mmCIF file of C-alpha atoms and ligand atoms in Angstrom:
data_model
loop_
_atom_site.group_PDB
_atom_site.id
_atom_site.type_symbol
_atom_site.label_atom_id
_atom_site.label_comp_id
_atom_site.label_asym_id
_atom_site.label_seq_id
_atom_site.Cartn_x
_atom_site.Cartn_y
_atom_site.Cartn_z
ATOM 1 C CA UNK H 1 -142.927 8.609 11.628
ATOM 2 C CA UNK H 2 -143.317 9.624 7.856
ATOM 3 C CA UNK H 3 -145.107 12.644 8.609
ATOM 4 C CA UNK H 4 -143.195 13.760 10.735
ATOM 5 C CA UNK H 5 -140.131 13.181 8.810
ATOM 6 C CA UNK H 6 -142.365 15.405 5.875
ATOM 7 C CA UNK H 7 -142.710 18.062 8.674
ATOM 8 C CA UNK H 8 -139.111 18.279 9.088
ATOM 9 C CA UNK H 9 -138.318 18.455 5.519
ATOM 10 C CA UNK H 10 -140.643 20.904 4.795
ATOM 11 C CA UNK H 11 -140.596 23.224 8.170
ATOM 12 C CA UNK H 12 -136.781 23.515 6.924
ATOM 13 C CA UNK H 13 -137.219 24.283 3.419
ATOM 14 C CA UNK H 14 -140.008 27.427 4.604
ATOM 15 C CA UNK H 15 -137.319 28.756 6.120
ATOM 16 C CA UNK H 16 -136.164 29.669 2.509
ATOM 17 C CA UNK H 17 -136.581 33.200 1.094
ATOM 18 C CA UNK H 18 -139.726 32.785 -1.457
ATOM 19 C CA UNK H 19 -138.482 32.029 -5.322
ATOM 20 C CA UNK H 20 -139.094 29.643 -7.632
ATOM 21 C CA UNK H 21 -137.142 27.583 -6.560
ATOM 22 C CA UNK H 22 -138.730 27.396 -2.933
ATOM 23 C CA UNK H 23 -141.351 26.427 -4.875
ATOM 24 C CA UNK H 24 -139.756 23.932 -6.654
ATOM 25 C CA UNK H 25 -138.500 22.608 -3.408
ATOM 26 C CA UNK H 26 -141.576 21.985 -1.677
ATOM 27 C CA UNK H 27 -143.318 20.634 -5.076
ATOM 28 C CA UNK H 28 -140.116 17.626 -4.570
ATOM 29 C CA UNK H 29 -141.019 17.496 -1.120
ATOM 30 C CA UNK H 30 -144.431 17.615 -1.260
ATOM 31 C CA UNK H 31 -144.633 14.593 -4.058
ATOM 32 C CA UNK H 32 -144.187 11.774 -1.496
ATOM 33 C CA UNK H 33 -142.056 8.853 -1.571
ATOM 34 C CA UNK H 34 -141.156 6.078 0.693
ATOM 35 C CA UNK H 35 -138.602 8.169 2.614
ATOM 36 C CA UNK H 36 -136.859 4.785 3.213
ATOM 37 C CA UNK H 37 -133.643 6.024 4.116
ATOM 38 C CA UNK H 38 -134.473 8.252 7.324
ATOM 39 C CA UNK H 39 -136.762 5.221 8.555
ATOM 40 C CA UNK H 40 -133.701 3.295 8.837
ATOM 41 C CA UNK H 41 -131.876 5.542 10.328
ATOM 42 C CA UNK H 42 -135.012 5.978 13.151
ATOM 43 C CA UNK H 43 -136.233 2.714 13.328
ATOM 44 C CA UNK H 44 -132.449 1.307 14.107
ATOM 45 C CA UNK H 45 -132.005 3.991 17.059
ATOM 46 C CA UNK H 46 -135.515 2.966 18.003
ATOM 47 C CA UNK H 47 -134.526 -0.454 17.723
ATOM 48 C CA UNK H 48 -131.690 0.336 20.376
ATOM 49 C CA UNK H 49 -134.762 1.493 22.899
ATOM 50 C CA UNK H 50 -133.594 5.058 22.489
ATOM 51 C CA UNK H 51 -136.255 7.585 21.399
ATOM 52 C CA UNK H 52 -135.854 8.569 18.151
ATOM 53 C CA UNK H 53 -138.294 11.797 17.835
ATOM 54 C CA UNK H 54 -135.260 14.166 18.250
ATOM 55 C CA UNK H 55 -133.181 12.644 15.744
ATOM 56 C CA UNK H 56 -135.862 13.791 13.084
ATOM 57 C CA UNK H 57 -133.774 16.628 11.338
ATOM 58 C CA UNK H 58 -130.181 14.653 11.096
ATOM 59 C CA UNK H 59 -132.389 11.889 9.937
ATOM 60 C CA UNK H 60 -134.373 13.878 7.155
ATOM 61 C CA UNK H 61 -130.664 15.012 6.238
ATOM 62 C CA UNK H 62 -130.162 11.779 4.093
ATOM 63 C CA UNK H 63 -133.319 11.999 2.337
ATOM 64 C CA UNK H 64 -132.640 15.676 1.121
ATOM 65 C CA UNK H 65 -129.339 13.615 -0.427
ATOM 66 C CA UNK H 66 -131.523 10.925 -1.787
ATOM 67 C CA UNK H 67 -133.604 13.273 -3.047
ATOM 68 C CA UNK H 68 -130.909 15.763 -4.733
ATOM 69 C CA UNK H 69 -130.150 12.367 -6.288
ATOM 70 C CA UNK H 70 -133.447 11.318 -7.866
ATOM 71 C CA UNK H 71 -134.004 15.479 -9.511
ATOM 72 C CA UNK H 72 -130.577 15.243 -11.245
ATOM 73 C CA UNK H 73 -131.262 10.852 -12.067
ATOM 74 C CA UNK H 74 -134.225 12.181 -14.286
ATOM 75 C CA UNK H 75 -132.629 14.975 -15.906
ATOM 76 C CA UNK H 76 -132.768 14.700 -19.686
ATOM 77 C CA UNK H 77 -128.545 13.836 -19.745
ATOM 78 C CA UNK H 78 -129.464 11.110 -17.327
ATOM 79 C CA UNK H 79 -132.125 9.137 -17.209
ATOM 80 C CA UNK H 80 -134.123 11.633 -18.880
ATOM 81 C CA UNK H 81 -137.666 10.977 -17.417
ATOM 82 C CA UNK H 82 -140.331 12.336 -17.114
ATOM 83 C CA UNK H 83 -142.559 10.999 -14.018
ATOM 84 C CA UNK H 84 -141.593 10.799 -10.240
ATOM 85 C CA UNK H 85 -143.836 10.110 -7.569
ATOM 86 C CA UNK H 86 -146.920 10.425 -9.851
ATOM 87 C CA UNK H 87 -145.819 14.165 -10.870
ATOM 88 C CA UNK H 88 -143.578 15.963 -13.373
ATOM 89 C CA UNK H 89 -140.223 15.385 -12.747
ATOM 90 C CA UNK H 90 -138.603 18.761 -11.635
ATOM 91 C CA UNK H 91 -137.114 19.830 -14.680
ATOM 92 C CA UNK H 92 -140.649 19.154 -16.764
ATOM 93 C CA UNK H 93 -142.764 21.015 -13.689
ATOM 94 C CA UNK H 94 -139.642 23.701 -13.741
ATOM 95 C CA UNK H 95 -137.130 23.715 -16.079
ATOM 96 C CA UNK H 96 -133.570 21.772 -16.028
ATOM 97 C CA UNK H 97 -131.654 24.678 -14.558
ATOM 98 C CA UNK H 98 -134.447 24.570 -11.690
ATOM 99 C CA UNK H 99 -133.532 20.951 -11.492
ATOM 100 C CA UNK H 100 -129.913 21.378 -11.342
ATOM 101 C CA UNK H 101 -129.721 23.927 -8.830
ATOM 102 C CA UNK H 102 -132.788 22.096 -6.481
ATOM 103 C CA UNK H 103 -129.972 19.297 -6.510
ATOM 104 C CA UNK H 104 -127.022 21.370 -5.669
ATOM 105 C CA UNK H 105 -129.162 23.304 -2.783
ATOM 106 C CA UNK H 106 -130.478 20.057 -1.180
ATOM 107 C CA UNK H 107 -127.517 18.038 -1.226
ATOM 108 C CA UNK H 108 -125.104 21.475 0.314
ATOM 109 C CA UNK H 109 -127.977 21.926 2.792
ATOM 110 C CA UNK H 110 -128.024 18.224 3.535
ATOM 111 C CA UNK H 111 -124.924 19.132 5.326
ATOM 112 C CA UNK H 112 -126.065 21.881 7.224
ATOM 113 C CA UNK H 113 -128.708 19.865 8.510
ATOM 114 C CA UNK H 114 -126.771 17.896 10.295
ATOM 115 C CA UNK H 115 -124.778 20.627 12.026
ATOM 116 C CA UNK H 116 -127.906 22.345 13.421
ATOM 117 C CA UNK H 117 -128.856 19.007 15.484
ATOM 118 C CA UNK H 118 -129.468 19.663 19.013
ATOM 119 C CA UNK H 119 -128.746 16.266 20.153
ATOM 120 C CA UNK H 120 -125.500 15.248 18.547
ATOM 121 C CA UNK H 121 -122.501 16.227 20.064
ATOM 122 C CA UNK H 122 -120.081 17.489 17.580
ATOM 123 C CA UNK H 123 -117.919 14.777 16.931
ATOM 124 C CA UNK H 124 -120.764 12.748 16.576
ATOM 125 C CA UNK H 125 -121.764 15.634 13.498
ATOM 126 C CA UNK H 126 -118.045 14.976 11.865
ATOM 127 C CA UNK H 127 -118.197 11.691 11.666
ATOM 128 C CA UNK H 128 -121.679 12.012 10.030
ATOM 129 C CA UNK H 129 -121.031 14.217 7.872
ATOM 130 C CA UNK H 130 -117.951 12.743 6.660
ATOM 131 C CA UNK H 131 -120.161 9.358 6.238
ATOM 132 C CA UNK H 132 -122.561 11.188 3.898
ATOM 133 C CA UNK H 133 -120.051 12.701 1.778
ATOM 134 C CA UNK H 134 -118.218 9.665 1.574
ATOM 135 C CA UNK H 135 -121.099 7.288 0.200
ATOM 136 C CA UNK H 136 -122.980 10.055 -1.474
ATOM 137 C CA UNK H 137 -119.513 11.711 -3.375
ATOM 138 C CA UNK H 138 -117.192 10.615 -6.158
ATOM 139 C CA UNK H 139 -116.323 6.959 -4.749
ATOM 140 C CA UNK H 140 -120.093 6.719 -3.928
ATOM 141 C CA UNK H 141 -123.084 7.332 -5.376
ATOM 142 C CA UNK H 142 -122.025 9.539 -7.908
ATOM 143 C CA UNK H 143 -119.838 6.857 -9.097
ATOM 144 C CA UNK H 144 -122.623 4.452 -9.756
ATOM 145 C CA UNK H 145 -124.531 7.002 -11.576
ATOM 146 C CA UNK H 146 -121.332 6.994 -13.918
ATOM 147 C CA UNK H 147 -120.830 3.560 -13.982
ATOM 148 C CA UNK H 148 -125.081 3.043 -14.702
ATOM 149 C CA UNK H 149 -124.549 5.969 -17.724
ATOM 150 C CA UNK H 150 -121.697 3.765 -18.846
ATOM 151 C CA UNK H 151 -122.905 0.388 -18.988
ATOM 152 C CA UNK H 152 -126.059 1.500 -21.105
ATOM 153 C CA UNK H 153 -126.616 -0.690 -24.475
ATOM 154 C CA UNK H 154 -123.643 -2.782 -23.070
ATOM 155 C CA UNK H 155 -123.724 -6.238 -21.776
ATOM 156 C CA UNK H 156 -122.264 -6.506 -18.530
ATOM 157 C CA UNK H 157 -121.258 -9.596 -15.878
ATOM 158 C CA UNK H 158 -123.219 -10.009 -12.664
ATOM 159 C CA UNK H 159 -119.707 -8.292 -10.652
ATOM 160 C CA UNK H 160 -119.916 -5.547 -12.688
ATOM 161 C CA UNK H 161 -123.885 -5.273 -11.858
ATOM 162 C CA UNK H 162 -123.350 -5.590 -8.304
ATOM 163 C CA UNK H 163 -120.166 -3.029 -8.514
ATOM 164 C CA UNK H 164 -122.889 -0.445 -9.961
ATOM 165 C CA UNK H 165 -125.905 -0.931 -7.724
ATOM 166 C CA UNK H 166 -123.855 -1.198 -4.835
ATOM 167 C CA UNK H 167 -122.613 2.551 -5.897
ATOM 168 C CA UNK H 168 -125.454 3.896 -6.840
ATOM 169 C CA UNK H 169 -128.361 2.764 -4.372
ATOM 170 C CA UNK H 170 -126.097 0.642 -2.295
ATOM 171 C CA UNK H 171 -124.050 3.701 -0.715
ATOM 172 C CA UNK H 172 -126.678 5.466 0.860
ATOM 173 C CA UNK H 173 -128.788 2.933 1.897
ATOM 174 C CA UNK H 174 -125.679 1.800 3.635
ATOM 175 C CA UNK H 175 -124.526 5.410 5.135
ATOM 176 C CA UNK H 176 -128.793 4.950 6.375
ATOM 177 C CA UNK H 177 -127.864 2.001 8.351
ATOM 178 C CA UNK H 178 -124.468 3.371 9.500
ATOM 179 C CA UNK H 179 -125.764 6.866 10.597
ATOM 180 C CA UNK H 180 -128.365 5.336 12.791
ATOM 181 C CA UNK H 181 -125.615 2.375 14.525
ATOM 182 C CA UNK H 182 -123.375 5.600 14.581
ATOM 183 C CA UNK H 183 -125.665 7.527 17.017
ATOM 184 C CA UNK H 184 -127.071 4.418 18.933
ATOM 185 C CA UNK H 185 -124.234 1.419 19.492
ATOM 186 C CA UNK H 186 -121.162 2.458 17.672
ATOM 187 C CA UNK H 187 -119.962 -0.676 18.266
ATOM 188 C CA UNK H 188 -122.391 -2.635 15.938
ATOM 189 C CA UNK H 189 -121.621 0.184 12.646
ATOM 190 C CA UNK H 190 -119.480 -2.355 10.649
ATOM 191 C CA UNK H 191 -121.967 -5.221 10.953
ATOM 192 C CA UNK H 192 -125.331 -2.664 10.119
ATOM 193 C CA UNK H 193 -123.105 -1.307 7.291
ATOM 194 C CA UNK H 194 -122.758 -4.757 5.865
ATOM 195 C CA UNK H 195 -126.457 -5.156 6.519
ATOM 196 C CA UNK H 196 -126.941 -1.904 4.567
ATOM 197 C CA UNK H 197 -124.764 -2.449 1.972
ATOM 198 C CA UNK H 198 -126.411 -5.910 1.059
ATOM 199 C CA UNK H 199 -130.180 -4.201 1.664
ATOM 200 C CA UNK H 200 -129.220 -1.332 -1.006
ATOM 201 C CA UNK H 201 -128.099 -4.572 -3.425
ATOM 202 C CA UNK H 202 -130.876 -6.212 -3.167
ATOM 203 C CA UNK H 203 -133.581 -2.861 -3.192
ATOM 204 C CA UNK H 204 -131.753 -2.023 -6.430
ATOM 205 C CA UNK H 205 -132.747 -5.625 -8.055
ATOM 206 C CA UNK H 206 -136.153 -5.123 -6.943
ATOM 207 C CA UNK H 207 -135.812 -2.021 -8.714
ATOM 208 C CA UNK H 208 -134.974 -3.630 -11.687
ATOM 209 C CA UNK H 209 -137.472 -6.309 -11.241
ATOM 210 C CA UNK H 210 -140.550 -3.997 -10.546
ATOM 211 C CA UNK H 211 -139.536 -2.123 -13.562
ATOM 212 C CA UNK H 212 -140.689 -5.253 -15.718
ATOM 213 C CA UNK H 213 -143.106 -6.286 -13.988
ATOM 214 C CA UNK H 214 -145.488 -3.290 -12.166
ATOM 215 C CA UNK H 215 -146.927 -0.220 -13.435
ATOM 216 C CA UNK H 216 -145.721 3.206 -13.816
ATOM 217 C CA UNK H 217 -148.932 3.644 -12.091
ATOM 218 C CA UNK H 218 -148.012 1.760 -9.439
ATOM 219 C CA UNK H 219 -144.413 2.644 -9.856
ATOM 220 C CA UNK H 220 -145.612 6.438 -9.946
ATOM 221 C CA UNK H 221 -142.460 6.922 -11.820
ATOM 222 C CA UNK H 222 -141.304 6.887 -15.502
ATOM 223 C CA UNK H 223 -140.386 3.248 -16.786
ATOM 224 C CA UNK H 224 -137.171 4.165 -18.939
ATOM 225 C CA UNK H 225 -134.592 0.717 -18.722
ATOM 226 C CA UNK H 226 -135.590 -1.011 -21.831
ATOM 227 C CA UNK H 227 -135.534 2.315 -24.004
ATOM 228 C CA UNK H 228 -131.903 3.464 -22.846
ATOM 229 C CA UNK H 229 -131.378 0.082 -22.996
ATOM 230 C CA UNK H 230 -129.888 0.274 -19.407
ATOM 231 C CA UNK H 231 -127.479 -2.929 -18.219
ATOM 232 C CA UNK H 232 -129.877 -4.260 -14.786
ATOM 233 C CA UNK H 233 -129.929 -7.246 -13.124
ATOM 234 C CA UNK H 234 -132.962 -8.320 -15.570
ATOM 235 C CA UNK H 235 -132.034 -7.144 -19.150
ATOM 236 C CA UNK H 236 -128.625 -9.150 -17.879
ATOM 237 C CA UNK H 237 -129.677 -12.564 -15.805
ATOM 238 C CA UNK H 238 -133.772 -12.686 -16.888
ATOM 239 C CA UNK H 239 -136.621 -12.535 -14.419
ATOM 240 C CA UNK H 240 -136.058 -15.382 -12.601
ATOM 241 C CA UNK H 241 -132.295 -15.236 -11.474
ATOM 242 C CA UNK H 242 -132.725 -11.936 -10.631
ATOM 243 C CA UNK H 243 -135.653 -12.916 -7.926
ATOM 244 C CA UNK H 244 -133.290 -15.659 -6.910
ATOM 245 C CA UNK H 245 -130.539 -13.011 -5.822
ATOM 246 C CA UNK H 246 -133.375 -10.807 -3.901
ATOM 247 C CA UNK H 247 -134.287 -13.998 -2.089
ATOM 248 C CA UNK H 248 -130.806 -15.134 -1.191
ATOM 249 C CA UNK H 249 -129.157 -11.843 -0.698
ATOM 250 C CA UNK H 250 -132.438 -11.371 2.278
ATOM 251 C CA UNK H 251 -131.213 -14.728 3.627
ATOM 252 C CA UNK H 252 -127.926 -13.574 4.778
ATOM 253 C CA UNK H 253 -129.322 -10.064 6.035
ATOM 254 C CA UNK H 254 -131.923 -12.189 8.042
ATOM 255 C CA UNK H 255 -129.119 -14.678 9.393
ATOM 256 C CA UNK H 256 -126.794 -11.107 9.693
ATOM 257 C CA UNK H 257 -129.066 -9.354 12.034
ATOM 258 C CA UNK H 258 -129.521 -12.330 14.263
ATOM 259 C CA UNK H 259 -126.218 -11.746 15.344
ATOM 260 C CA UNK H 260 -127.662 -8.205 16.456
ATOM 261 C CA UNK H 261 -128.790 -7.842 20.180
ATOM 262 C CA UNK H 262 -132.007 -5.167 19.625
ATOM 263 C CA UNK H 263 -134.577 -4.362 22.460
ATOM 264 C CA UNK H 264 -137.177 -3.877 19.793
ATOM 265 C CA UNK H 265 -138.039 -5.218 16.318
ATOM 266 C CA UNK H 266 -138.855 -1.779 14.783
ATOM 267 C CA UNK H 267 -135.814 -2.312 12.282
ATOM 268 C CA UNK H 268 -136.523 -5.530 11.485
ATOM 269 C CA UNK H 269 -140.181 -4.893 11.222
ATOM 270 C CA UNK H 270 -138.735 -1.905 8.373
ATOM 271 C CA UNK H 271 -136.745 -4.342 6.366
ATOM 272 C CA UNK H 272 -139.199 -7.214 6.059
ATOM 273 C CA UNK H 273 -141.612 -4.280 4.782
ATOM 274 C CA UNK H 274 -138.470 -3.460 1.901
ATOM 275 C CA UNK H 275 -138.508 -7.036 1.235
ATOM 276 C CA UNK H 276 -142.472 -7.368 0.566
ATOM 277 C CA UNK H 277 -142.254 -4.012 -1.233
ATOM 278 C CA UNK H 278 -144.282 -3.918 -4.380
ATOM 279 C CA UNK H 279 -143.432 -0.010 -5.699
HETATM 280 C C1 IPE P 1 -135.470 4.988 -6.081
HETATM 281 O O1 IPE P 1 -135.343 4.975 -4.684
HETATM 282 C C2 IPE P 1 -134.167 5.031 -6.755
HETATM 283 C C3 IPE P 1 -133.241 3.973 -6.368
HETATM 284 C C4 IPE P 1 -132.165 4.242 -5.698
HETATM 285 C C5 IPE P 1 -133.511 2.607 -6.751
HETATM 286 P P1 IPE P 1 -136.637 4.865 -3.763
HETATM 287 O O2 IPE P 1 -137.528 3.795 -4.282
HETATM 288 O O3 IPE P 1 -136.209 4.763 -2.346
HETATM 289 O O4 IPE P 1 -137.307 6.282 -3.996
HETATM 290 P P2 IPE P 1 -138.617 6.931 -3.398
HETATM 291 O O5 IPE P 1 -139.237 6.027 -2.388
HETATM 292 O O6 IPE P 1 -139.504 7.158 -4.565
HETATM 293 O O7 IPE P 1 -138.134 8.208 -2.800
HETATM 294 C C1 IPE P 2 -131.436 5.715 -9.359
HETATM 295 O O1 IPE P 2 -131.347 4.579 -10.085
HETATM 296 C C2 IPE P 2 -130.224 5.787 -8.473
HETATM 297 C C3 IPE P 2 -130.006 7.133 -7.981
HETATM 298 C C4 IPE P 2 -130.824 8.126 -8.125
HETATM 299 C C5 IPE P 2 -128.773 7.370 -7.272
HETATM 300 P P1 IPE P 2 -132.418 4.348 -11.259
HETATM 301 O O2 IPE P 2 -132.251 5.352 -12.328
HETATM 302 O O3 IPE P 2 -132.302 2.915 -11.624
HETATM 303 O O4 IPE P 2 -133.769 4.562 -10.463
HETATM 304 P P2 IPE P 2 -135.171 5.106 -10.971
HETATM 305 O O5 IPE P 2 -135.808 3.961 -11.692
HETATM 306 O O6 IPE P 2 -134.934 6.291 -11.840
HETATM 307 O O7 IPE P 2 -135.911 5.430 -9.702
HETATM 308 MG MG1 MG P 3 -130.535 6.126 -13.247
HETATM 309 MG MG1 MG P 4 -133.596 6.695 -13.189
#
């Protein structure tokens, strides 16, 4: 299914006239990652017993967000790293206005993504598209970013910490779980997106927690939380609270999705892997 998600992504973006930034594009593309956000959105439809093959593209829609999000998170105003996915960030590879306008292309295009689906009817592509603007825009994502830039070299309460991961990682990982209950059993959306919401908290404190302890070999990416002196869930409650949360906050999705009536485990199969992730 990640392959084929990669074939999407990429048999859209060569499509695009050739430039530099085509290149750039594909380099992004082409750099891996865990595409963990259109794996929920196929493995919940698949969950549902419904084939999920031609829901590829609206899928890969929320990864070209995620990604627009990571290029302009490692800008040098940002995060200011240097390493993602075991590469040179774009604006290193490229240069930052390469970076800037990779972000602005993917995220707009995001959009027409979903609009060129064959198998949604058009309400169906309102809705999601109104879902992705939502958690990705200014009361979403964007807004964690600003809160994340804010709290650095501050301390700041485990609400607060929650308030920004739930923004920043929490909103799409959530609009993931939504899109996917959207197209297969509308009627279950508000309990995935709780689901989703509490997955994105607790994948942002293993974030913080494999930033300590793993790699940036393993990681693949730049380690840069200690030297912007960034407020996380470890720099703020130590090591061992912060496992604590992952464990309990996994407890209630586990008792949540019981609750769930699924023909087949593929979701549940996807967010057990999450939980044992180790990059
Ligand atoms: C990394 O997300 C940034 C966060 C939101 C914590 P992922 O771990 O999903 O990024 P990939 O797998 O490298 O794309
Ligand atoms: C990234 O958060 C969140 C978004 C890109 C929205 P981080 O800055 O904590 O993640 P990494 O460590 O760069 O992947
Ligand atoms: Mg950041
Ligand atoms: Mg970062």
């Amino acid at each position: 299914m990640k392959l084929l998600i990669e074939s999407s992504l990429i048999q859209f973006l060569d499509r695009l006239p050739e430039s530099t930034l085509k290149a750039a594009a594909l380099y992004a593309v082409k750099a891996g990652g865990k595409r963990f956000r259109p794996l929920v959105v196929l493995s919940l439809i698949e969950s549902y017993g419904i084939d999920p093959l031609t829901y590829i593209d609206v899928a890969t829609s929320i990864e070209m967000i995620h990604l627009y999000s990571l290029i302009h998170d490692d800008l040098p105003a940002m995060d200011d790293d240097g390493l993602r996915h075991g590469v040179p960030t774009i604006h290193k590879q490229f240069d930052e206005a390469m970076a800037i306008l990779l972000g602005d292309g993917l995220l707009t295009n995001a959009f027409e993504r979903v609009t060129e689906s064959k198998q949604l009817q058009d309400h169906q592509k309102v809705k999601i598209i109104q879902l992705l603007a939502n958690r990705a825009g200014l009361n979403g994502m964007v807004y964690g970013q600003l809160l994340d830039i804010e709290a650095e070299g501050k301390q700041a309460d485990v609400e607060h910490l929650k308030l920004i991961s739930r923004h920043k990682t929490g909103k799409l990982i959530e609009a993931s779980f939504r899109m996917g209950a959207m197209i297969a059993s509308p009627q279950d959306e508000e309990r995935w997106g709780k689901i989703g919401l509490n997955l994105g908290l607790m994948f942002q404190i293993q974030d913080d927690v494999l930033e300590i302890t793993a790699t940036e070999k393993e990681l693949q990416k730049s380690k840069s939380d200690v030297a912007l002196n960034k407020a996380t869930f470890v720099s703020q409650l130590g090591l061992k609270k912060a496992k604590a949360m992952i464990e309990s906050i996994y407890e209630e999705v586990k008792k949540d999705l019981t609750t769930l009536n699924l023909k087949k485990p593929t979701i549940i199969e996807l967010i057990n892997k999450i939980y044992d992730r180790r990059y």
